[in-house]
Amino acid sequence: MEYRTLPHGGEQISVIGLGMGSIHNASPSEIADTVRAAMDAGVNYLDFAPSDAAAFEPYARALRGRRDKVMLQVHLGADYSSGQYGWAIRNPKLAIAQFEKRLQGLGTDYADFGFIHCIDEDDDFDAVMNGPLWEYAERRREDGTIRHLGFSTHNAAIARRFLATGKMDMGMFSLNPMYDYTDESAYGQGSANDRATLYREFEAAGVGISVMKPFAGGQLLDAAASPFGAALTRIQCLQYALDKPGVLTVLPGVRGLADLEDILRFADATADARDYSVIGSFAKPADTGRCVYCNHCQPCPEGIAIGLANKYYDLANMGDEMAAWHYRELSRHAGDCIQCGHCDARCPFGVAQSARMEEIAAYFGE
Ligand code: SF4
Ligand code: SF4
């Protein structure tokens, strides 16, 4: 398992996490076994917002004695008083009571991440961030009950409002090729360019992204259901999300042990299996010409890490000084480019990469 560092805090977070949205399909004993098997495989980041309250007990059972080995996203605004998931962001009293019940049920006195849950509209953002729920979250952050504050949203504009508070350490955001390149879903509106910029804003702000809906609810895995008319694999979708700036972990919603096994194959997947560059042929021409850091254009005869050099350049351009430092630490730089044109010919996203190399070299003054 690969781990990435939380910028505010330094915790090591597994790149594969566990979503809970579909786990209620399994029996209680399989739920507990799934959580244990995930932890055994090195997964240490778990979401804690299932569709059904029945999943809490087996989760708690699986975590017994291992609570300190994992990090949990516990949501402020998810309500299970009916037994099913409900949205309680407009009822702060209920949201707080439910949050505390989640911790009691786990037999723990802290949440690694306390998430303001699923806000997609400005009115809700204004009400929550100027009301008792946010006051409570900040108070719990101060007394250590919440170790990191975070949020979840499907809306890029709302994500930006959360980033602007300067209080957030992690944001859960819906991210996949379908949401980035089409407006087919209400969960993924906005242009590909704007969404790409948003991911860079997360990284520049030091706020991690925990990815929800990496397979667009399974739509991307099925050629008949995908707006692209072709199926992608889970491994391609995971790599796609993990290549985006800011992304620390991807949380697929597993339905049990078989799904978990599928997801964990990512760890040993070859570069070919991870290659998602076919997406370049799905994208509208207006959404291409921009490097997505996929590295399909490798190998570069000069050994330049093309995807990384581009990612650091884009981030440095936004004022991210760490990115500029990372760029300088690369063993080969854009100035080493010999303009062979191999990357131009290979790029499925229509990027004039050799020209980009000149631009990058000029920016960093080499
Ligand atoms: S130039 Fe094209 S192929 Fe190379 S990393 Fe960028 S998007 Fe991928
Ligand atoms: S054009 Fe430059 S960056 Fe692209 S493959 Fe050739 S040497 Fe590498």
mmCIF file with all atom_site columns, C-alpha atoms and ligand atoms in Angstrom, residues 297 299-304 306 336-344 353-354 357, ligand 2:
data_model
loop_
_atom_site.group_PDB
_atom_site.id
_atom_site.type_symbol
_atom_site.label_atom_id
_atom_site.label_alt_id
_atom_site.label_comp_id
_atom_site.label_asym_id
_atom_site.label_entity_id
_atom_site.label_seq_id
_atom_site.pdbx_PDB_ins_code
_atom_site.Cartn_x
_atom_site.Cartn_y
_atom_site.Cartn_z
_atom_site.occupancy
_atom_site.B_iso_or_equiv
_atom_site.pdbx_formal_charge
_atom_site.auth_seq_id
_atom_site.auth_comp_id
_atom_site.auth_asym_id
_atom_site.auth_atom_id
_atom_site.pdbx_PDB_model_num
ATOM   1  C  CA  . CYS A 1 297 ? 3.798  9.915  -23.431 1.00 0.00 ? 297 CYS A CA  1
ATOM   2  C  CA  . PRO A 1 299 ? 9.376  7.089  -22.158 1.00 0.00 ? 299 PRO A CA  1
ATOM   3  C  CA  . CYS A 1 300 ? 11.112 10.390 -22.665 1.00 0.00 ? 300 CYS A CA  1
ATOM   4  C  CA  . PRO A 1 301 ? 14.606 9.711  -24.075 1.00 0.00 ? 301 PRO A CA  1
ATOM   5  C  CA  . GLU A 1 302 ? 16.000 12.339 -21.711 1.00 0.00 ? 302 GLU A CA  1
ATOM   6  C  CA  . GLY A 1 303 ? 14.388 10.759 -18.664 1.00 0.00 ? 303 GLY A CA  1
ATOM   7  C  CA  . ILE A 1 304 ? 12.174 13.740 -17.872 1.00 0.00 ? 304 ILE A CA  1
ATOM   8  C  CA  . ILE A 1 306 ? 6.834  14.647 -17.894 1.00 0.00 ? 306 ILE A CA  1
ATOM   9  C  CA  . ASP A 1 336 ? 16.988 18.937 -20.609 1.00 0.00 ? 336 ASP A CA  1
ATOM   10 C  CA  . CYS A 1 337 ? 14.345 18.475 -23.322 1.00 0.00 ? 337 CYS A CA  1
ATOM   11 C  CA  . ILE A 1 338 ? 15.900 17.898 -26.750 1.00 0.00 ? 338 ILE A CA  1
ATOM   12 C  CA  . GLN A 1 339 ? 12.619 18.608 -28.599 1.00 0.00 ? 339 GLN A CA  1
ATOM   13 C  CA  . CYS A 1 340 ? 12.458 15.116 -30.067 1.00 0.00 ? 340 CYS A CA  1
ATOM   14 C  CA  . GLY A 1 341 ? 8.660  15.327 -30.329 1.00 0.00 ? 341 GLY A CA  1
ATOM   15 C  CA  . HIS A 1 342 ? 8.008  11.798 -28.999 1.00 0.00 ? 342 HIS A CA  1
ATOM   16 C  CA  . CYS A 1 343 ? 5.643  13.107 -26.328 1.00 0.00 ? 343 CYS A CA  1
ATOM   17 C  CA  . ASP A 1 344 ? 3.737  15.287 -28.833 1.00 0.00 ? 344 ASP A CA  1
ATOM   18 C  CA  . GLN A 1 353 ? 4.296  18.935 -24.815 1.00 0.00 ? 353 GLN A CA  1
ATOM   19 C  CA  . SER A 1 354 ? 7.614  19.874 -26.417 1.00 0.00 ? 354 SER A CA  1
ATOM   20 C  CA  . MET A 1 357 ? 8.803  22.046 -21.997 1.00 0.00 ? 357 MET A CA  1
HETATM 21 S  S1  . SF4 B 2 .   ? 10.148 16.384 -26.644 1.00 0.00 ? 2   SF4 B S1  1
HETATM 22 FE FE1 . SF4 B 2 .   ? 11.380 16.661 -24.785 1.00 0.00 ? 2   SF4 B FE1 1
HETATM 23 S  S2  . SF4 B 2 .   ? 10.029 16.025 -23.113 1.00 0.00 ? 2   SF4 B S2  1
HETATM 24 FE FE2 . SF4 B 2 .   ? 9.147  15.245 -24.999 1.00 0.00 ? 2   SF4 B FE2 1
HETATM 25 S  S3  . SF4 B 2 .   ? 9.931  13.156 -25.117 1.00 0.00 ? 2   SF4 B S3  1
HETATM 26 FE FE3 . SF4 B 2 .   ? 11.313 14.476 -26.325 1.00 0.00 ? 2   SF4 B FE3 1
HETATM 27 S  S4  . SF4 B 2 .   ? 12.927 15.075 -24.885 1.00 0.00 ? 2   SF4 B S4  1
HETATM 28 FE FE4 . SF4 B 2 .   ? 11.246 14.226 -23.654 1.00 0.00 ? 2   SF4 B FE4 1
#
